[in-house]
């Protein structure tokens, strides 16, 4: 069966983020932080192996456990509906067949740099204050160049090709797109959301 994974990252008015938090709570994004750190440490301790669908399955399933949360579904949908009012500069959408774009990004970054991103594995809901606080570490993780950027891009493409059927996006867009959105949100005084979706 064919399916597509999507990653939506967008800027939202701070008031909208706070309204979603008030209605649905912050737990889907802020809960289980200790477990997330433990899982990142487990990932970091794994010996390097050739990437295959079988070898990547434990990590892929681990990521899904942190981001496909039933209690977050309504809140994420409410956020996505409000992105229609966000300028193009403040939205990044990536799709890939038979895999999830943020999983490819996290594989490319590795556990250390993934741990610098807000939320969990690309899933987050941030107020404007939280965007400002998170941006320096996001810059450290994503604003890379030279050899580091080439290595990360190669690993992103590796995941997309071996676990999925590629993507219409260049690997560099997985670094530049979410960074662009969070920089925009910081300048605009907005909050931000990141959602995994499966269709």
PDB file of C-alpha atoms in Angstrom:
ATOM      1  CA  UNK A   1       0.000   0.000   0.000  1.00  0.00           C
ATOM      2  CA  UNK A   2       1.333   3.412  -0.955  1.00  0.00           C
ATOM      3  CA  UNK A   3       1.342   6.220   1.566  1.00  0.00           C
ATOM      4  CA  UNK A   4       2.980   9.587   1.971  1.00  0.00           C
ATOM      5  CA  UNK A   5       4.592  11.218   4.960  1.00  0.00           C
ATOM      6  CA  UNK A   6       4.387  14.986   5.287  1.00  0.00           C
ATOM      7  CA  UNK A   7       6.128  17.464   7.536  1.00  0.00           C
ATOM      8  CA  UNK A   8       4.506  20.846   8.067  1.00  0.00           C
ATOM      9  CA  UNK A   9       6.421  23.608   9.845  1.00  0.00           C
ATOM     10  CA  UNK A  10       4.751  26.984  10.123  1.00  0.00           C
ATOM     11  CA  UNK A  11       4.635  30.258  11.997  1.00  0.00           C
ATOM     12  CA  UNK A  12       1.463  31.059  13.929  1.00  0.00           C
ATOM     13  CA  UNK A  13       0.427  34.141  15.887  1.00  0.00           C
ATOM     14  CA  UNK A  14       1.491  33.826  19.489  1.00  0.00           C
ATOM     15  CA  UNK A  15      -2.118  34.322  20.548  1.00  0.00           C
ATOM     16  CA  UNK A  16      -3.184  31.343  18.404  1.00  0.00           C
ATOM     17  CA  UNK A  17      -0.540  29.083  19.960  1.00  0.00           C
ATOM     18  CA  UNK A  18      -1.621  30.124  23.447  1.00  0.00           C
ATOM     19  CA  UNK A  19      -5.273  29.496  22.575  1.00  0.00           C
ATOM     20  CA  UNK A  20      -4.447  25.976  21.358  1.00  0.00           C
ATOM     21  CA  UNK A  21      -2.437  25.351  24.521  1.00  0.00           C
ATOM     22  CA  UNK A  22      -5.305  26.628  26.672  1.00  0.00           C
ATOM     23  CA  UNK A  23      -7.838  24.402  24.937  1.00  0.00           C
ATOM     24  CA  UNK A  24      -5.764  21.256  24.466  1.00  0.00           C
ATOM     25  CA  UNK A  25      -2.905  21.617  26.955  1.00  0.00           C
ATOM     26  CA  UNK A  26       0.840  21.515  26.329  1.00  0.00           C
ATOM     27  CA  UNK A  27       1.321  17.909  27.428  1.00  0.00           C
ATOM     28  CA  UNK A  28       1.444  16.324  23.948  1.00  0.00           C
ATOM     29  CA  UNK A  29       4.588  18.354  23.195  1.00  0.00           C
ATOM     30  CA  UNK A  30       6.160  18.916  26.598  1.00  0.00           C
ATOM     31  CA  UNK A  31       5.369  15.584  28.261  1.00  0.00           C
ATOM     32  CA  UNK A  32       7.773  12.664  28.566  1.00  0.00           C
ATOM     33  CA  UNK A  33      10.828  14.911  28.195  1.00  0.00           C
ATOM     34  CA  UNK A  34      12.938  12.567  30.330  1.00  0.00           C
ATOM     35  CA  UNK A  35      11.945   9.587  28.184  1.00  0.00           C
ATOM     36  CA  UNK A  36      12.859  11.538  25.057  1.00  0.00           C
ATOM     37  CA  UNK A  37      16.345  12.271  26.407  1.00  0.00           C
ATOM     38  CA  UNK A  38      16.753   8.624  27.342  1.00  0.00           C
ATOM     39  CA  UNK A  39      15.737   7.568  23.836  1.00  0.00           C
ATOM     40  CA  UNK A  40      18.208  10.011  22.277  1.00  0.00           C
ATOM     41  CA  UNK A  41      20.920   8.510  24.503  1.00  0.00           C
ATOM     42  CA  UNK A  42      19.903   5.007  23.390  1.00  0.00           C
ATOM     43  CA  UNK A  43      20.143   6.110  19.750  1.00  0.00           C
ATOM     44  CA  UNK A  44      23.574   7.658  20.326  1.00  0.00           C
ATOM     45  CA  UNK A  45      24.815   4.402  21.833  1.00  0.00           C
ATOM     46  CA  UNK A  46      23.877   2.259  18.812  1.00  0.00           C
ATOM     47  CA  UNK A  47      26.816   0.968  16.758  1.00  0.00           C
ATOM     48  CA  UNK A  48      26.963   2.202  13.152  1.00  0.00           C
ATOM     49  CA  UNK A  49      25.406  -0.202  10.660  1.00  0.00           C
ATOM     50  CA  UNK A  50      24.513  -0.073   6.981  1.00  0.00           C
ATOM     51  CA  UNK A  51      21.135   1.614   6.554  1.00  0.00           C
ATOM     52  CA  UNK A  52      18.421  -0.766   5.428  1.00  0.00           C
ATOM     53  CA  UNK A  53      14.706  -0.836   6.092  1.00  0.00           C
ATOM     54  CA  UNK A  54      15.296  -3.568   8.656  1.00  0.00           C
ATOM     55  CA  UNK A  55      18.165  -1.848  10.470  1.00  0.00           C
ATOM     56  CA  UNK A  56      16.296   1.482  10.555  1.00  0.00           C
ATOM     57  CA  UNK A  57      13.037   0.023  11.852  1.00  0.00           C
ATOM     58  CA  UNK A  58      13.786   0.419  15.587  1.00  0.00           C
ATOM     59  CA  UNK A  59      14.672   4.089  15.155  1.00  0.00           C
ATOM     60  CA  UNK A  60      11.713   4.773  12.857  1.00  0.00           C
ATOM     61  CA  UNK A  61       9.322   3.158  15.340  1.00  0.00           C
ATOM     62  CA  UNK A  62      10.912   5.061  18.210  1.00  0.00           C
ATOM     63  CA  UNK A  63      10.326   8.365  16.422  1.00  0.00           C
ATOM     64  CA  UNK A  64       6.695   7.509  15.689  1.00  0.00           C
ATOM     65  CA  UNK A  65       6.072   6.716  19.353  1.00  0.00           C
ATOM     66  CA  UNK A  66       7.018  10.282  20.202  1.00  0.00           C
ATOM     67  CA  UNK A  67       5.122  12.106  17.447  1.00  0.00           C
ATOM     68  CA  UNK A  68       1.997  10.129  16.507  1.00  0.00           C
ATOM     69  CA  UNK A  69       0.056  10.944  19.658  1.00  0.00           C
ATOM     70  CA  UNK A  70      -3.720  10.621  19.690  1.00  0.00           C
ATOM     71  CA  UNK A  71      -3.982  13.361  22.324  1.00  0.00           C
ATOM     72  CA  UNK A  72      -2.257  15.828  19.965  1.00  0.00           C
ATOM     73  CA  UNK A  73      -4.337  15.139  16.852  1.00  0.00           C
ATOM     74  CA  UNK A  74      -7.060  17.752  17.411  1.00  0.00           C
ATOM     75  CA  UNK A  75      -4.564  20.406  18.491  1.00  0.00           C
ATOM     76  CA  UNK A  76      -2.368  19.794  15.446  1.00  0.00           C
ATOM     77  CA  UNK A  77      -5.376  19.991  13.137  1.00  0.00           C
ATOM     78  CA  UNK A  78      -6.387  23.296  14.709  1.00  0.00           C
ATOM     79  CA  UNK A  79      -2.879  24.641  14.097  1.00  0.00           C
ATOM     80  CA  UNK A  80      -2.780  23.449  10.496  1.00  0.00           C
ATOM     81  CA  UNK A  81      -6.091  25.136   9.704  1.00  0.00           C
ATOM     82  CA  UNK A  82      -4.693  28.463  10.890  1.00  0.00           C
ATOM     83  CA  UNK A  83      -1.607  28.272   8.665  1.00  0.00           C
ATOM     84  CA  UNK A  84      -3.692  29.416   5.711  1.00  0.00           C
ATOM     85  CA  UNK A  85      -3.136  32.956   6.948  1.00  0.00           C
ATOM     86  CA  UNK A  86       0.649  32.635   7.218  1.00  0.00           C
ATOM     87  CA  UNK A  87       2.801  34.125   4.407  1.00  0.00           C
ATOM     88  CA  UNK A  88       4.746  31.646   2.267  1.00  0.00           C
ATOM     89  CA  UNK A  89       8.014  32.637   3.954  1.00  0.00           C
ATOM     90  CA  UNK A  90       6.579  31.376   7.226  1.00  0.00           C
ATOM     91  CA  UNK A  91       5.599  27.884   6.045  1.00  0.00           C
ATOM     92  CA  UNK A  92       7.621  24.829   5.023  1.00  0.00           C
ATOM     93  CA  UNK A  93       5.956  21.645   3.760  1.00  0.00           C
ATOM     94  CA  UNK A  94       7.885  18.544   2.715  1.00  0.00           C
ATOM     95  CA  UNK A  95       6.556  15.219   1.487  1.00  0.00           C
ATOM     96  CA  UNK A  96       8.050  11.790   0.852  1.00  0.00           C
ATOM     97  CA  UNK A  97       6.537   8.501  -0.264  1.00  0.00           C
ATOM     98  CA  UNK A  98       6.626   5.631   2.251  1.00  0.00           C
ATOM     99  CA  UNK A  99       8.638   7.520   4.853  1.00  0.00           C
ATOM    100  CA  UNK A 100       8.491  10.714   6.893  1.00  0.00           C
ATOM    101  CA  UNK A 101      10.613  13.760   5.988  1.00  0.00           C
ATOM    102  CA  UNK A 102      11.539  14.703   9.581  1.00  0.00           C
ATOM    103  CA  UNK A 103      12.758  11.155  10.171  1.00  0.00           C
ATOM    104  CA  UNK A 104      15.142  11.616   7.241  1.00  0.00           C
ATOM    105  CA  UNK A 105      16.316  14.934   8.674  1.00  0.00           C
ATOM    106  CA  UNK A 106      16.923  13.437  12.111  1.00  0.00           C
ATOM    107  CA  UNK A 107      18.854  10.545  10.574  1.00  0.00           C
ATOM    108  CA  UNK A 108      20.928  13.082   8.689  1.00  0.00           C
ATOM    109  CA  UNK A 109      21.635  15.150  11.784  1.00  0.00           C
ATOM    110  CA  UNK A 110      22.271  12.279  14.176  1.00  0.00           C
ATOM    111  CA  UNK A 111      21.150  12.158  17.818  1.00  0.00           C
ATOM    112  CA  UNK A 112      23.305  15.020  19.068  1.00  0.00           C
ATOM    113  CA  UNK A 113      22.045  17.656  16.640  1.00  0.00           C
ATOM    114  CA  UNK A 114      18.509  16.240  16.708  1.00  0.00           C
ATOM    115  CA  UNK A 115      18.515  16.919  20.438  1.00  0.00           C
ATOM    116  CA  UNK A 116      19.072  20.618  19.703  1.00  0.00           C
ATOM    117  CA  UNK A 117      15.745  20.883  17.887  1.00  0.00           C
ATOM    118  CA  UNK A 118      12.643  21.943  19.840  1.00  0.00           C
ATOM    119  CA  UNK A 119      10.009  19.404  20.767  1.00  0.00           C
ATOM    120  CA  UNK A 120      10.577  15.814  19.700  1.00  0.00           C
ATOM    121  CA  UNK A 121      11.882  14.715  16.302  1.00  0.00           C
ATOM    122  CA  UNK A 122      10.436  17.744  14.506  1.00  0.00           C
ATOM    123  CA  UNK A 123       7.100  17.780  16.329  1.00  0.00           C
ATOM    124  CA  UNK A 124       6.602  20.928  18.397  1.00  0.00           C
ATOM    125  CA  UNK A 125       4.313  23.796  19.367  1.00  0.00           C
ATOM    126  CA  UNK A 126       6.122  26.928  20.517  1.00  0.00           C
ATOM    127  CA  UNK A 127       5.040  30.306  21.824  1.00  0.00           C
ATOM    128  CA  UNK A 128       6.879  33.387  20.561  1.00  0.00           C
ATOM    129  CA  UNK A 129       9.055  33.391  23.685  1.00  0.00           C
ATOM    130  CA  UNK A 130       9.896  29.732  23.133  1.00  0.00           C
ATOM    131  CA  UNK A 131      10.807  30.391  19.491  1.00  0.00           C
ATOM    132  CA  UNK A 132      13.285  33.042  20.608  1.00  0.00           C
ATOM    133  CA  UNK A 133      14.749  30.696  23.210  1.00  0.00           C
ATOM    134  CA  UNK A 134      14.981  27.730  20.817  1.00  0.00           C
ATOM    135  CA  UNK A 135      16.404  29.539  17.776  1.00  0.00           C
ATOM    136  CA  UNK A 136      20.096  29.614  18.828  1.00  0.00           C
ATOM    137  CA  UNK A 137      20.228  25.824  19.156  1.00  0.00           C
ATOM    138  CA  UNK A 138      18.203  25.366  15.965  1.00  0.00           C
ATOM    139  CA  UNK A 139      20.814  27.508  14.224  1.00  0.00           C
ATOM    140  CA  UNK A 140      23.562  25.254  15.610  1.00  0.00           C
ATOM    141  CA  UNK A 141      21.772  22.171  14.301  1.00  0.00           C
ATOM    142  CA  UNK A 142      20.593  23.358  10.879  1.00  0.00           C
ATOM    143  CA  UNK A 143      22.724  26.323   9.780  1.00  0.00           C
ATOM    144  CA  UNK A 144      25.637  24.140   8.739  1.00  0.00           C
ATOM    145  CA  UNK A 145      27.926  24.427   5.750  1.00  0.00           C
ATOM    146  CA  UNK A 146      30.904  22.824   4.084  1.00  0.00           C
ATOM    147  CA  UNK A 147      31.700  19.204   4.862  1.00  0.00           C
ATOM    148  CA  UNK A 148      29.118  18.947   7.647  1.00  0.00           C
ATOM    149  CA  UNK A 149      26.294  20.048   5.339  1.00  0.00           C
ATOM    150  CA  UNK A 150      27.397  17.597   2.651  1.00  0.00           C
ATOM    151  CA  UNK A 151      27.439  14.703   5.128  1.00  0.00           C
ATOM    152  CA  UNK A 152      24.019  15.579   6.550  1.00  0.00           C
ATOM    153  CA  UNK A 153      22.516  15.976   3.070  1.00  0.00           C
ATOM    154  CA  UNK A 154      23.927  12.617   1.970  1.00  0.00           C
ATOM    155  CA  UNK A 155      22.420  10.907   5.003  1.00  0.00           C
ATOM    156  CA  UNK A 156      19.040  12.577   4.431  1.00  0.00           C
ATOM    157  CA  UNK A 157      19.018  11.326   0.839  1.00  0.00           C
ATOM    158  CA  UNK A 158      20.105   7.883   2.017  1.00  0.00           C
ATOM    159  CA  UNK A 159      17.079   7.610   4.307  1.00  0.00           C
ATOM    160  CA  UNK A 160      14.665   8.921   1.680  1.00  0.00           C
ATOM    161  CA  UNK A 161      15.905   6.518  -1.001  1.00  0.00           C
ATOM    162  CA  UNK A 162      16.370   3.367   1.069  1.00  0.00           C
ATOM    163  CA  UNK A 163      13.312   3.626   3.296  1.00  0.00           C
ATOM    164  CA  UNK A 164      11.021   5.474   0.904  1.00  0.00           C
ATOM    165  CA  UNK A 165      10.782   6.385  -2.741  1.00  0.00           C
ATOM    166  CA  UNK A 166      12.687   9.632  -2.546  1.00  0.00           C
ATOM    167  CA  UNK A 167      11.247  13.129  -2.286  1.00  0.00           C
ATOM    168  CA  UNK A 168      10.598  16.045  -4.613  1.00  0.00           C
ATOM    169  CA  UNK A 169      12.645  18.179  -2.219  1.00  0.00           C
ATOM    170  CA  UNK A 170      16.410  18.500  -2.280  1.00  0.00           C
ATOM    171  CA  UNK A 171      18.094  17.353   0.912  1.00  0.00           C
ATOM    172  CA  UNK A 172      19.284  20.873   1.661  1.00  0.00           C
ATOM    173  CA  UNK A 173      15.675  22.058   1.871  1.00  0.00           C
ATOM    174  CA  UNK A 174      15.176  19.857   4.943  1.00  0.00           C
ATOM    175  CA  UNK A 175      17.793  22.023   6.676  1.00  0.00           C
ATOM    176  CA  UNK A 176      16.918  25.397   5.181  1.00  0.00           C
ATOM    177  CA  UNK A 177      13.115  25.182   5.233  1.00  0.00           C
ATOM    178  CA  UNK A 178      12.409  24.780   8.955  1.00  0.00           C
ATOM    179  CA  UNK A 179      15.224  27.189   9.804  1.00  0.00           C
ATOM    180  CA  UNK A 180      13.688  29.809   7.500  1.00  0.00           C
ATOM    181  CA  UNK A 181      10.317  29.392   9.214  1.00  0.00           C
ATOM    182  CA  UNK A 182      11.688  29.750  12.733  1.00  0.00           C
ATOM    183  CA  UNK A 183      13.750  32.781  11.744  1.00  0.00           C
ATOM    184  CA  UNK A 184      10.617  34.311  10.238  1.00  0.00           C
ATOM    185  CA  UNK A 185       8.624  33.543  13.390  1.00  0.00           C
ATOM    186  CA  UNK A 186      11.292  35.145  15.553  1.00  0.00           C
ATOM    187  CA  UNK A 187      11.303  38.331  13.451  1.00  0.00           C
ATOM    188  CA  UNK A 188       7.499  38.495  13.371  1.00  0.00           C
ATOM    189  CA  UNK A 189       7.054  37.801  17.077  1.00  0.00           C
ATOM    190  CA  UNK A 190       5.127  34.628  16.218  1.00  0.00           C
ATOM    191  CA  UNK A 191       4.979  31.164  17.665  1.00  0.00           C
ATOM    192  CA  UNK A 192       5.512  28.058  15.538  1.00  0.00           C
ATOM    193  CA  UNK A 193       4.263  24.531  15.004  1.00  0.00           C
ATOM    194  CA  UNK A 194       5.828  21.390  13.519  1.00  0.00           C
ATOM    195  CA  UNK A 195       3.620  18.396  12.638  1.00  0.00           C
ATOM    196  CA  UNK A 196       4.187  14.931  11.204  1.00  0.00           C
ATOM    197  CA  UNK A 197       1.318  13.796   8.972  1.00  0.00           C
ATOM    198  CA  UNK A 198       0.589  10.516   7.181  1.00  0.00           C
ATOM    199  CA  UNK A 199      -1.673  10.273   4.138  1.00  0.00           C
TER     200      UNK A 199
END
